[in-house]
Short mmCIF file of N, CA, C and O in Angstrom, two decimals:
data_model
loop_
_atom_site.label_atom_id
_atom_site.label_comp_id
_atom_site.label_asym_id
_atom_site.label_seq_id
_atom_site.Cartn_x
_atom_site.Cartn_y
_atom_site.Cartn_z
N MET A 1 0.84 -1.19 0.00
CA MET A 1 0.00 0.00 0.00
C MET A 1 0.88 1.24 0.00
O MET A 1 1.89 1.30 0.68
N LEU A 2 0.47 2.20 -0.77
CA LEU A 2 1.18 3.47 -0.77
C LEU A 2 0.88 4.20 0.53
O LEU A 2 -0.24 4.14 1.04
N HIS A 3 1.87 4.87 1.05
CA HIS A 3 1.72 5.57 2.33
C HIS A 3 1.48 7.06 2.11
O HIS A 3 0.53 7.62 2.63
N SER A 4 2.36 7.70 1.29
CA SER A 4 2.23 9.15 1.14
C SER A 4 3.01 9.66 -0.05
O SER A 4 3.90 9.00 -0.57
N VAL A 5 2.65 10.87 -0.44
CA VAL A 5 3.41 11.67 -1.41
C VAL A 5 3.63 13.01 -0.74
O VAL A 5 2.68 13.63 -0.26
N LEU A 6 4.89 13.43 -0.67
CA LEU A 6 5.21 14.74 -0.09
C LEU A 6 6.08 15.51 -1.07
O LEU A 6 6.90 14.91 -1.79
N ILE A 7 5.93 16.81 -1.04
CA ILE A 7 6.79 17.69 -1.83
C ILE A 7 7.31 18.74 -0.87
O ILE A 7 6.54 19.35 -0.12
N THR A 8 8.62 18.93 -0.89
CA THR A 8 9.24 19.95 -0.04
C THR A 8 9.98 20.93 -0.93
O THR A 8 10.27 20.65 -2.09
N ASN A 9 10.32 22.07 -0.35
CA ASN A 9 11.23 22.97 -1.06
C ASN A 9 12.66 22.47 -0.81
O ASN A 9 12.86 21.44 -0.15
N GLU A 10 13.62 23.19 -1.32
CA GLU A 10 15.01 22.75 -1.19
C GLU A 10 15.50 22.74 0.26
O GLU A 10 16.44 22.04 0.59
N ASP A 11 14.83 23.49 1.13
CA ASP A 11 15.22 23.55 2.54
C ASP A 11 14.51 22.50 3.39
O ASP A 11 14.75 22.42 4.60
N GLY A 12 13.61 21.73 2.79
CA GLY A 12 12.90 20.70 3.53
C GLY A 12 11.57 21.13 4.11
O GLY A 12 10.95 20.37 4.84
N MET A 13 11.09 22.32 3.77
CA MET A 13 9.77 22.75 4.23
C MET A 13 8.71 22.03 3.39
O MET A 13 8.75 22.06 2.16
N VAL A 14 7.77 21.39 4.06
CA VAL A 14 6.73 20.63 3.35
C VAL A 14 5.75 21.60 2.69
O VAL A 14 5.12 22.42 3.36
N LEU A 15 5.64 21.48 1.36
CA LEU A 15 4.73 22.31 0.58
C LEU A 15 3.42 21.58 0.31
O LEU A 15 2.37 22.20 0.18
N PHE A 16 3.52 20.27 0.20
CA PHE A 16 2.36 19.46 -0.14
C PHE A 16 2.54 18.10 0.51
O PHE A 16 3.63 17.54 0.49
N SER A 17 1.47 17.57 1.09
CA SER A 17 1.52 16.20 1.59
C SER A 17 0.16 15.55 1.39
O SER A 17 -0.89 16.19 1.56
N LYS A 18 0.21 14.32 1.00
CA LYS A 18 -1.01 13.52 0.81
C LYS A 18 -0.74 12.16 1.43
O LYS A 18 0.18 11.46 1.04
N TYR A 19 -1.52 11.84 2.46
CA TYR A 19 -1.39 10.55 3.15
C TYR A 19 -2.54 9.66 2.73
O TYR A 19 -3.70 10.07 2.77
N PHE A 20 -2.20 8.43 2.34
CA PHE A 20 -3.22 7.51 1.84
C PHE A 20 -3.74 6.58 2.93
O PHE A 20 -4.79 5.99 2.78
N ASP A 21 -3.01 6.46 4.02
CA ASP A 21 -3.45 5.69 5.18
C ASP A 21 -4.25 6.65 6.06
O ASP A 21 -3.69 7.52 6.71
N LEU A 22 -5.56 6.49 6.04
CA LEU A 22 -6.43 7.46 6.72
C LEU A 22 -6.17 7.53 8.21
O LEU A 22 -6.28 8.59 8.81
N ASP A 23 -5.81 6.42 8.84
CA ASP A 23 -5.50 6.45 10.27
C ASP A 23 -4.29 7.34 10.53
O ASP A 23 -4.27 8.12 11.48
N SER A 24 -3.28 7.21 9.67
CA SER A 24 -2.08 8.04 9.82
C SER A 24 -2.40 9.51 9.59
O SER A 24 -1.91 10.39 10.29
N ALA A 25 -3.22 9.78 8.59
CA ALA A 25 -3.53 11.17 8.23
C ALA A 25 -4.29 11.90 9.34
O ALA A 25 -4.15 13.11 9.48
N LYS A 26 -5.07 11.17 10.11
CA LYS A 26 -5.86 11.80 11.18
C LYS A 26 -5.02 12.13 12.41
O LYS A 26 -5.41 12.95 13.22
N ASP A 27 -3.88 11.47 12.56
CA ASP A 27 -3.02 11.65 13.72
C ASP A 27 -1.99 12.75 13.43
O ASP A 27 -0.93 12.49 12.88
N VAL A 28 -2.33 13.98 13.80
CA VAL A 28 -1.47 15.14 13.49
C VAL A 28 -0.07 14.96 14.08
O VAL A 28 0.93 15.22 13.41
N ASP A 29 0.01 14.50 15.32
CA ASP A 29 1.32 14.29 15.94
C ASP A 29 2.11 13.21 15.20
O ASP A 29 3.31 13.34 15.00
N GLY A 30 1.40 12.15 14.78
CA GLY A 30 2.06 11.09 14.02
C GLY A 30 2.57 11.57 12.68
O GLY A 30 3.66 11.20 12.24
N VAL A 31 1.79 12.42 12.01
CA VAL A 31 2.20 12.99 10.72
C VAL A 31 3.44 13.86 10.91
O VAL A 31 4.41 13.76 10.15
N GLN A 32 3.43 14.70 11.93
CA GLN A 32 4.59 15.57 12.18
C GLN A 32 5.83 14.74 12.51
O GLN A 32 6.92 15.05 12.04
N LEU A 33 5.66 13.68 13.28
CA LEU A 33 6.79 12.80 13.62
C LEU A 33 7.29 12.08 12.38
O LEU A 33 8.50 11.99 12.15
N PHE A 34 6.38 11.59 11.54
CA PHE A 34 6.78 10.93 10.30
C PHE A 34 7.56 11.89 9.42
O PHE A 34 8.62 11.53 8.88
N GLU A 35 7.05 13.11 9.23
CA GLU A 35 7.74 14.08 8.38
C GLU A 35 9.11 14.43 8.95
O GLU A 35 10.08 14.56 8.20
N LYS A 36 9.20 14.58 10.24
CA LYS A 36 10.50 14.86 10.88
C LYS A 36 11.47 13.71 10.63
O LYS A 36 12.63 13.93 10.24
N ASN A 37 11.01 12.46 10.80
CA ASN A 37 11.86 11.29 10.55
C ASN A 37 12.23 11.17 9.08
O ASN A 37 13.36 10.82 8.74
N LEU A 38 11.27 11.46 8.21
CA LEU A 38 11.52 11.41 6.77
C LEU A 38 12.65 12.36 6.39
O LEU A 38 13.61 11.98 5.72
N LEU A 39 12.55 13.60 6.83
CA LEU A 39 13.55 14.60 6.49
C LEU A 39 14.89 14.25 7.13
O LEU A 39 15.94 14.37 6.49
N HIS A 40 14.86 13.79 8.36
CA HIS A 40 16.10 13.42 9.06
C HIS A 40 16.81 12.25 8.35
O HIS A 40 18.03 12.27 8.18
N ASN A 41 16.05 11.24 7.94
CA ASN A 41 16.64 10.05 7.33
C ASN A 41 17.05 10.24 5.87
O ASN A 41 17.84 9.46 5.34
N THR A 42 16.48 11.24 5.21
CA THR A 42 16.84 11.46 3.80
C THR A 42 17.82 12.60 3.59
O THR A 42 18.51 12.63 2.57
N LYS A 43 17.92 13.51 4.54
CA LYS A 43 18.76 14.71 4.35
C LYS A 43 20.21 14.39 3.96
O LYS A 43 20.77 15.10 3.12
N PRO A 44 20.84 13.34 4.50
CA PRO A 44 22.21 13.05 4.08
C PRO A 44 22.36 12.77 2.58
O PRO A 44 23.46 12.83 2.04
N TYR A 45 21.24 12.47 1.90
CA TYR A 45 21.29 12.11 0.48
C TYR A 45 20.73 13.20 -0.43
O TYR A 45 20.67 13.01 -1.64
N TRP A 46 20.31 14.33 0.14
CA TRP A 46 19.71 15.38 -0.68
C TRP A 46 20.65 15.88 -1.75
O TRP A 46 20.21 16.23 -2.84
N HIS A 47 21.93 15.93 -1.47
CA HIS A 47 22.88 16.45 -2.46
C HIS A 47 22.96 15.56 -3.70
O HIS A 47 23.41 15.99 -4.75
N ARG A 48 22.49 14.31 -3.58
CA ARG A 48 22.49 13.40 -4.73
C ARG A 48 21.09 13.24 -5.32
O ARG A 48 20.86 12.36 -6.15
N ALA A 49 20.16 14.08 -4.92
CA ALA A 49 18.75 13.87 -5.29
C ALA A 49 18.42 14.27 -6.72
O ALA A 49 17.27 14.19 -7.12
N ASN A 50 19.42 14.68 -7.52
CA ASN A 50 19.14 14.85 -8.94
C ASN A 50 18.86 13.49 -9.57
O ASN A 50 18.30 13.40 -10.64
N TYR A 51 19.29 12.45 -8.89
CA TYR A 51 19.01 11.07 -9.26
C TYR A 51 18.13 10.48 -8.17
O TYR A 51 18.20 10.89 -7.01
N LYS A 52 17.31 9.51 -8.53
CA LYS A 52 16.43 8.91 -7.54
C LYS A 52 17.24 8.29 -6.40
O LYS A 52 18.23 7.62 -6.64
N GLN A 53 16.80 8.54 -5.19
CA GLN A 53 17.43 8.01 -3.98
C GLN A 53 16.40 7.20 -3.21
O GLN A 53 15.23 7.56 -3.18
N SER A 54 16.85 6.12 -2.59
CA SER A 54 15.95 5.27 -1.83
C SER A 54 16.48 5.10 -0.41
O SER A 54 17.67 4.92 -0.20
N VAL A 55 15.56 5.19 0.55
CA VAL A 55 15.90 5.05 1.96
C VAL A 55 14.75 4.28 2.61
O VAL A 55 13.59 4.44 2.21
N SER A 56 15.05 3.46 3.59
CA SER A 56 14.03 2.78 4.39
C SER A 56 14.21 3.16 5.84
O SER A 56 15.34 3.26 6.32
N PHE A 57 13.12 3.39 6.52
CA PHE A 57 13.17 3.57 7.97
C PHE A 57 11.83 3.09 8.53
O PHE A 57 10.81 3.18 7.88
N LEU A 58 11.91 2.55 9.74
CA LEU A 58 10.76 1.90 10.34
C LEU A 58 10.20 0.90 9.33
O LEU A 58 10.92 0.06 8.84
N ASP A 59 8.95 0.97 8.97
CA ASP A 59 8.39 0.04 8.00
C ASP A 59 8.02 0.74 6.69
O ASP A 59 7.14 0.30 5.97
N VAL A 60 8.72 1.82 6.38
CA VAL A 60 8.41 2.63 5.20
C VAL A 60 9.58 2.64 4.23
O VAL A 60 10.72 2.80 4.63
N ILE A 61 9.26 2.48 2.95
CA ILE A 61 10.24 2.62 1.88
C ILE A 61 10.03 4.01 1.28
O ILE A 61 8.89 4.38 0.96
N VAL A 62 11.11 4.77 1.13
CA VAL A 62 11.03 6.14 0.62
C VAL A 62 11.85 6.23 -0.65
O VAL A 62 13.00 5.78 -0.69
N LEU A 63 11.28 6.80 -1.68
CA LEU A 63 12.03 7.11 -2.89
C LEU A 63 11.84 8.60 -3.13
O LEU A 63 10.72 9.11 -3.04
N PHE A 64 12.94 9.30 -3.41
CA PHE A 64 12.82 10.74 -3.61
C PHE A 64 13.78 11.22 -4.68
O PHE A 64 14.78 10.58 -4.98
N GLN A 65 13.43 12.37 -5.25
CA GLN A 65 14.24 12.99 -6.28
C GLN A 65 13.88 14.47 -6.36
O GLN A 65 12.74 14.86 -6.09
N THR A 66 14.85 15.28 -6.73
CA THR A 66 14.64 16.71 -6.92
C THR A 66 14.02 16.95 -8.29
O THR A 66 14.38 16.32 -9.28
N HIS A 67 13.07 17.88 -8.32
CA HIS A 67 12.43 18.27 -9.57
C HIS A 67 12.24 19.78 -9.52
O HIS A 67 11.48 20.29 -8.69
N GLY A 68 12.95 20.51 -10.36
CA GLY A 68 12.93 21.96 -10.29
C GLY A 68 13.52 22.40 -8.96
O GLY A 68 14.57 21.91 -8.55
N ASP A 69 12.82 23.27 -8.25
CA ASP A 69 13.30 23.69 -6.93
C ASP A 69 12.56 22.97 -5.80
O ASP A 69 12.51 23.43 -4.67
N MET A 70 12.00 21.79 -6.15
CA MET A 70 11.27 21.01 -5.17
C MET A 70 11.86 19.60 -5.08
O MET A 70 12.52 19.13 -5.99
N ARG A 71 11.58 18.96 -3.96
CA ARG A 71 12.00 17.58 -3.76
C ARG A 71 10.72 16.75 -3.58
O ARG A 71 9.88 17.08 -2.75
N VAL A 72 10.58 15.70 -4.38
CA VAL A 72 9.39 14.85 -4.36
C VAL A 72 9.73 13.55 -3.63
O VAL A 72 10.71 12.88 -3.96
N PHE A 73 8.90 13.21 -2.64
CA PHE A 73 9.04 11.98 -1.86
C PHE A 73 7.80 11.13 -2.08
O PHE A 73 6.68 11.63 -1.95
N VAL A 74 7.99 9.86 -2.41
CA VAL A 74 6.87 8.91 -2.44
C VAL A 74 7.24 7.79 -1.48
O VAL A 74 8.39 7.35 -1.44
N THR A 75 6.27 7.36 -0.69
CA THR A 75 6.55 6.36 0.33
C THR A 75 5.52 5.24 0.25
O THR A 75 4.37 5.46 -0.12
N GLY A 76 5.97 4.06 0.61
CA GLY A 76 5.08 2.91 0.61
C GLY A 76 5.35 2.00 1.78
O GLY A 76 6.41 2.05 2.40
N LYS A 77 4.37 1.17 2.06
CA LYS A 77 4.46 0.19 3.14
C LYS A 77 4.16 -1.19 2.56
O LYS A 77 3.69 -1.31 1.44
N GLU A 78 4.39 -2.19 3.38
CA GLU A 78 4.03 -3.57 3.08
C GLU A 78 4.61 -4.03 1.76
O GLU A 78 5.83 -4.04 1.60
N GLU A 79 3.76 -4.37 0.79
CA GLU A 79 4.23 -4.98 -0.45
C GLU A 79 4.75 -3.98 -1.48
O GLU A 79 5.16 -4.36 -2.56
N THR A 80 4.73 -2.70 -1.18
CA THR A 80 5.21 -1.70 -2.13
C THR A 80 6.71 -1.88 -2.35
O THR A 80 7.46 -2.05 -1.41
N ASP A 81 7.12 -1.86 -3.61
CA ASP A 81 8.54 -2.00 -3.90
C ASP A 81 9.10 -0.76 -4.58
O ASP A 81 8.35 0.13 -4.98
N GLU A 82 10.41 -0.70 -4.70
CA GLU A 82 11.07 0.48 -5.26
C GLU A 82 10.71 0.71 -6.71
O GLU A 82 10.66 1.85 -7.16
N LEU A 83 10.45 -0.34 -7.46
CA LEU A 83 10.10 -0.18 -8.87
C LEU A 83 8.78 0.58 -9.01
O LEU A 83 8.67 1.51 -9.81
N LEU A 84 7.80 0.22 -8.21
CA LEU A 84 6.53 0.93 -8.23
C LEU A 84 6.72 2.39 -7.82
O LEU A 84 6.19 3.31 -8.46
N LEU A 85 7.51 2.63 -6.78
CA LEU A 85 7.76 4.00 -6.32
C LEU A 85 8.50 4.80 -7.39
O LEU A 85 8.24 5.99 -7.58
N THR A 86 9.42 4.16 -8.10
CA THR A 86 10.15 4.82 -9.18
C THR A 86 9.19 5.28 -10.27
O THR A 86 9.25 6.42 -10.74
N ASP A 87 8.29 4.38 -10.66
CA ASP A 87 7.30 4.74 -11.68
C ASP A 87 6.39 5.87 -11.18
O ASP A 87 6.03 6.78 -11.92
N LEU A 88 6.03 5.80 -9.91
CA LEU A 88 5.16 6.82 -9.34
C LEU A 88 5.83 8.19 -9.32
O LEU A 88 5.19 9.20 -9.63
N VAL A 89 7.11 8.24 -9.00
CA VAL A 89 7.85 9.52 -9.03
C VAL A 89 7.79 10.10 -10.44
O VAL A 89 7.57 11.30 -10.60
N GLU A 90 7.96 9.28 -11.45
CA GLU A 90 7.91 9.76 -12.83
C GLU A 90 6.55 10.37 -13.16
O GLU A 90 6.47 11.42 -13.80
N VAL A 91 5.48 9.74 -12.72
CA VAL A 91 4.14 10.27 -12.99
C VAL A 91 3.92 11.57 -12.22
O VAL A 91 3.36 12.53 -12.76
N VAL A 92 4.38 11.63 -10.98
CA VAL A 92 4.26 12.87 -10.20
C VAL A 92 5.02 13.99 -10.92
O VAL A 92 4.53 15.12 -11.02
N PHE A 93 6.20 13.69 -11.45
CA PHE A 93 6.95 14.69 -12.22
C PHE A 93 6.13 15.17 -13.42
O PHE A 93 6.10 16.36 -13.70
N GLU A 94 5.49 14.23 -14.11
CA GLU A 94 4.67 14.61 -15.27
C GLU A 94 3.51 15.51 -14.85
O GLU A 94 3.17 16.47 -15.54
N LEU A 95 2.90 15.19 -13.72
CA LEU A 95 1.81 16.05 -13.21
C LEU A 95 2.33 17.43 -12.87
O LEU A 95 1.68 18.44 -13.17
N LEU A 96 3.51 17.50 -12.26
CA LEU A 96 4.11 18.80 -11.95
C LEU A 96 4.48 19.55 -13.22
O LEU A 96 4.37 20.78 -13.27
N ASN A 97 4.88 18.84 -14.25
CA ASN A 97 5.25 19.48 -15.52
C ASN A 97 4.06 20.16 -16.19
O ASN A 97 4.23 21.02 -17.05
N GLN A 98 2.85 19.78 -15.80
CA GLN A 98 1.66 20.41 -16.36
C GLN A 98 1.42 21.80 -15.79
O GLN A 98 0.62 22.57 -16.32
N LEU A 99 2.13 22.13 -14.70
CA LEU A 99 2.03 23.49 -14.14
C LEU A 99 2.71 24.45 -15.10
O LEU A 99 3.52 24.06 -15.94
N GLU A 100 2.40 25.73 -14.97
CA GLU A 100 2.99 26.74 -15.84
C GLU A 100 4.52 26.67 -15.79
O GLU A 100 5.19 26.71 -16.81
N LYS A 101 5.06 26.59 -14.60
CA LYS A 101 6.50 26.42 -14.37
C LYS A 101 6.64 25.39 -13.26
O LYS A 101 5.78 25.30 -12.39
N VAL A 102 7.71 24.62 -13.29
CA VAL A 102 7.93 23.64 -12.24
C VAL A 102 8.71 24.32 -11.12
O VAL A 102 9.92 24.22 -11.00
N THR A 103 7.96 25.10 -10.33
CA THR A 103 8.58 25.83 -9.22
C THR A 103 7.70 25.72 -7.99
O THR A 103 6.51 25.43 -8.08
N GLU A 104 8.31 25.99 -6.87
CA GLU A 104 7.60 26.03 -5.60
C GLU A 104 6.43 27.01 -5.69
O GLU A 104 5.31 26.70 -5.28
N ALA A 105 6.67 28.19 -6.25
CA ALA A 105 5.63 29.22 -6.33
C ALA A 105 4.45 28.77 -7.18
O ALA A 105 3.30 29.01 -6.83
N SER A 106 4.71 28.08 -8.30
CA SER A 106 3.60 27.68 -9.16
C SER A 106 2.78 26.56 -8.52
O SER A 106 1.57 26.48 -8.72
N LEU A 107 3.40 25.68 -7.73
CA LEU A 107 2.65 24.64 -7.04
C LEU A 107 1.69 25.25 -6.03
O LEU A 107 0.58 24.77 -5.83
N LEU A 108 2.09 26.35 -5.39
CA LEU A 108 1.30 26.95 -4.33
C LEU A 108 0.16 27.83 -4.84
O LEU A 108 -0.65 28.31 -4.04
N VAL A 109 0.06 28.04 -6.15
CA VAL A 109 -1.09 28.74 -6.72
C VAL A 109 -2.31 27.85 -6.47
O VAL A 109 -2.28 26.66 -6.80
N PRO A 110 -3.36 28.38 -5.85
CA PRO A 110 -4.49 27.52 -5.45
C PRO A 110 -5.04 26.62 -6.54
O PRO A 110 -5.32 25.45 -6.29
N ASP A 111 -5.21 27.13 -7.75
CA ASP A 111 -5.74 26.31 -8.84
C ASP A 111 -4.80 25.14 -9.14
O ASP A 111 -5.25 24.01 -9.33
N ASN A 112 -3.50 25.43 -9.22
CA ASN A 112 -2.53 24.37 -9.50
C ASN A 112 -2.49 23.35 -8.38
O ASN A 112 -2.43 22.14 -8.62
N PHE A 113 -2.50 23.84 -7.15
CA PHE A 113 -2.46 22.97 -5.98
C PHE A 113 -3.67 22.02 -6.00
O PHE A 113 -3.54 20.81 -5.78
N GLY A 114 -4.84 22.57 -6.29
CA GLY A 114 -6.06 21.77 -6.34
C GLY A 114 -6.03 20.73 -7.43
O GLY A 114 -6.39 19.56 -7.21
N LYS A 115 -5.61 21.12 -8.62
CA LYS A 115 -5.54 20.17 -9.74
C LYS A 115 -4.55 19.06 -9.45
O LYS A 115 -4.80 17.89 -9.74
N PHE A 116 -3.41 19.41 -8.87
CA PHE A 116 -2.40 18.41 -8.54
C PHE A 116 -2.95 17.43 -7.50
O PHE A 116 -2.82 16.22 -7.63
N SER A 117 -3.59 17.97 -6.48
CA SER A 117 -4.14 17.14 -5.41
C SER A 117 -5.22 16.19 -5.94
O SER A 117 -5.24 15.00 -5.61
N ILE A 118 -6.11 16.70 -6.77
CA ILE A 118 -7.17 15.87 -7.33
C ILE A 118 -6.59 14.83 -8.28
O ILE A 118 -7.06 13.69 -8.33
N SER A 119 -5.55 15.18 -9.00
CA SER A 119 -4.89 14.20 -9.87
C SER A 119 -4.38 13.02 -9.06
O SER A 119 -4.54 11.86 -9.45
N LEU A 120 -3.77 13.31 -7.91
CA LEU A 120 -3.30 12.22 -7.04
C LEU A 120 -4.47 11.40 -6.51
O LEU A 120 -4.38 10.17 -6.43
N ASP A 121 -5.56 12.08 -6.14
CA ASP A 121 -6.75 11.36 -5.65
C ASP A 121 -7.29 10.40 -6.71
O ASP A 121 -7.70 9.29 -6.38
N GLU A 122 -7.30 10.83 -7.95
CA GLU A 122 -7.80 9.99 -9.03
C GLU A 122 -6.83 8.85 -9.33
O GLU A 122 -7.26 7.74 -9.67
N MET A 123 -5.57 9.11 -9.20
CA MET A 123 -4.55 8.11 -9.50
C MET A 123 -4.45 7.06 -8.40
O MET A 123 -4.25 5.88 -8.67
N ILE A 124 -4.62 7.50 -7.14
CA ILE A 124 -4.39 6.63 -6.00
C ILE A 124 -5.57 6.75 -5.02
O ILE A 124 -5.43 7.32 -3.94
N PRO A 125 -6.73 6.22 -5.36
CA PRO A 125 -7.83 6.29 -4.40
C PRO A 125 -7.59 5.32 -3.25
O PRO A 125 -7.22 4.16 -3.47
N ASP A 126 -7.74 5.79 -2.04
CA ASP A 126 -7.62 4.95 -0.83
C ASP A 126 -6.27 4.24 -0.71
O ASP A 126 -6.20 3.15 -0.14
N GLY A 127 -5.22 4.82 -1.26
CA GLY A 127 -3.89 4.24 -1.11
C GLY A 127 -3.58 3.11 -2.06
O GLY A 127 -2.50 2.53 -2.01
N ILE A 128 -4.52 2.78 -2.93
CA ILE A 128 -4.32 1.70 -3.91
C ILE A 128 -4.10 2.35 -5.27
O ILE A 128 -4.95 3.10 -5.75
N LEU A 129 -2.96 2.08 -5.86
CA LEU A 129 -2.65 2.66 -7.17
C LEU A 129 -3.61 2.12 -8.21
O LEU A 129 -3.66 0.91 -8.45
N GLU A 130 -4.38 3.01 -8.80
CA GLU A 130 -5.37 2.60 -9.79
C GLU A 130 -4.84 2.79 -11.21
O GLU A 130 -5.06 1.96 -12.08
N THR A 131 -4.19 3.91 -11.46
CA THR A 131 -3.66 4.17 -12.81
C THR A 131 -2.46 5.10 -12.74
O THR A 131 -2.37 5.94 -11.85
N MET A 132 -1.55 4.91 -13.68
CA MET A 132 -0.45 5.86 -13.87
C MET A 132 -0.47 6.41 -15.28
O MET A 132 0.47 7.04 -15.72
N ASP A 133 -1.59 6.18 -15.97
CA ASP A 133 -1.77 6.68 -17.32
C ASP A 133 -2.23 8.13 -17.26
O ASP A 133 -3.33 8.43 -16.77
N LEU A 134 -1.38 9.03 -17.76
CA LEU A 134 -1.68 10.46 -17.65
C LEU A 134 -2.96 10.85 -18.38
O LEU A 134 -3.70 11.71 -17.91
N GLU A 135 -3.23 10.23 -19.51
CA GLU A 135 -4.44 10.57 -20.25
C GLU A 135 -5.68 10.19 -19.47
O GLU A 135 -6.66 10.95 -19.41
N THR A 136 -5.65 9.04 -18.81
CA THR A 136 -6.78 8.63 -17.97
C THR A 136 -6.96 9.59 -16.81
O THR A 136 -8.10 10.00 -16.50
N ILE A 137 -5.87 9.99 -16.19
CA ILE A 137 -5.94 10.94 -15.07
C ILE A 137 -6.52 12.26 -15.55
O ILE A 137 -7.39 12.84 -14.90
N ARG A 138 -6.06 12.75 -16.70
CA ARG A 138 -6.58 14.01 -17.25
C ARG A 138 -8.10 13.94 -17.49
O ARG A 138 -8.83 14.87 -17.19
N ARG A 139 -8.54 12.82 -18.08
CA ARG A 139 -9.98 12.67 -18.34
C ARG A 139 -10.76 12.65 -17.04
O ARG A 139 -11.85 13.24 -16.95
N MET A 140 -10.23 11.99 -16.02
CA MET A 140 -10.94 11.88 -14.74
C MET A 140 -11.04 13.24 -14.03
O MET A 140 -12.07 13.56 -13.45
N ILE A 141 -9.99 14.05 -14.11
CA ILE A 141 -10.05 15.34 -13.40
C ILE A 141 -10.85 16.38 -14.16
O ILE A 141 -11.29 17.37 -13.56
N LYS A 142 -11.09 16.16 -15.44
CA LYS A 142 -11.96 17.11 -16.19
C LYS A 142 -13.37 17.10 -15.63
O LYS A 142 -14.11 18.06 -15.80
N LEU A 143 -13.73 16.02 -14.97
CA LEU A 143 -15.07 15.92 -14.40
C LEU A 143 -15.19 16.69 -13.09
O LEU A 143 -16.29 16.86 -12.58
N LYS A 144 -14.06 17.15 -12.55
CA LYS A 144 -14.06 17.85 -11.27
C LYS A 144 -14.16 19.35 -11.49
O LYS A 144 -13.75 19.88 -12.51
N HIS A 145 -14.68 20.06 -10.50
CA HIS A 145 -14.78 21.52 -10.54
C HIS A 145 -13.67 22.11 -9.69
O HIS A 145 -13.44 21.68 -8.58
N PHE A 146 -12.99 23.11 -10.22
CA PHE A 146 -11.91 23.79 -9.49
C PHE A 146 -12.35 25.21 -9.20
O PHE A 146 -12.89 25.89 -10.05
N GLY A 147 -11.99 25.69 -7.98
CA GLY A 147 -12.23 27.07 -7.66
C GLY A 147 -13.50 27.21 -6.98
O GLY A 147 -14.18 27.86 -6.52
#
């Protein structure tokens, strides 16, 4: 099962987070602790994040890579493997590429933020990866209202 997708700026400030494990998402202290551990366990490898990096801690597999001025983290539990996370990072990059510019500022524009978030919801309902086909995701989000 997929655990989360997080995007940080270059300094590690979380700009976007989506947790697919609803129990985890409801526990604010648990989320903050997870994010603190995530950043602590991956920070030694940030300088190499132009290439995909993989780290495991506790029962979570983390794959991350820098994209523009942001760092994208995808995490999984249980049967999730690095190959799936690698493919997922690529799709997240493609979704980010649909923004006007691949920058921290463009992600934080409310319309862009909403479209990105809904794209992830359509791609990964309830933590189960349903599709990584960008055309399918685009068709599904056209049915949603933004703003």
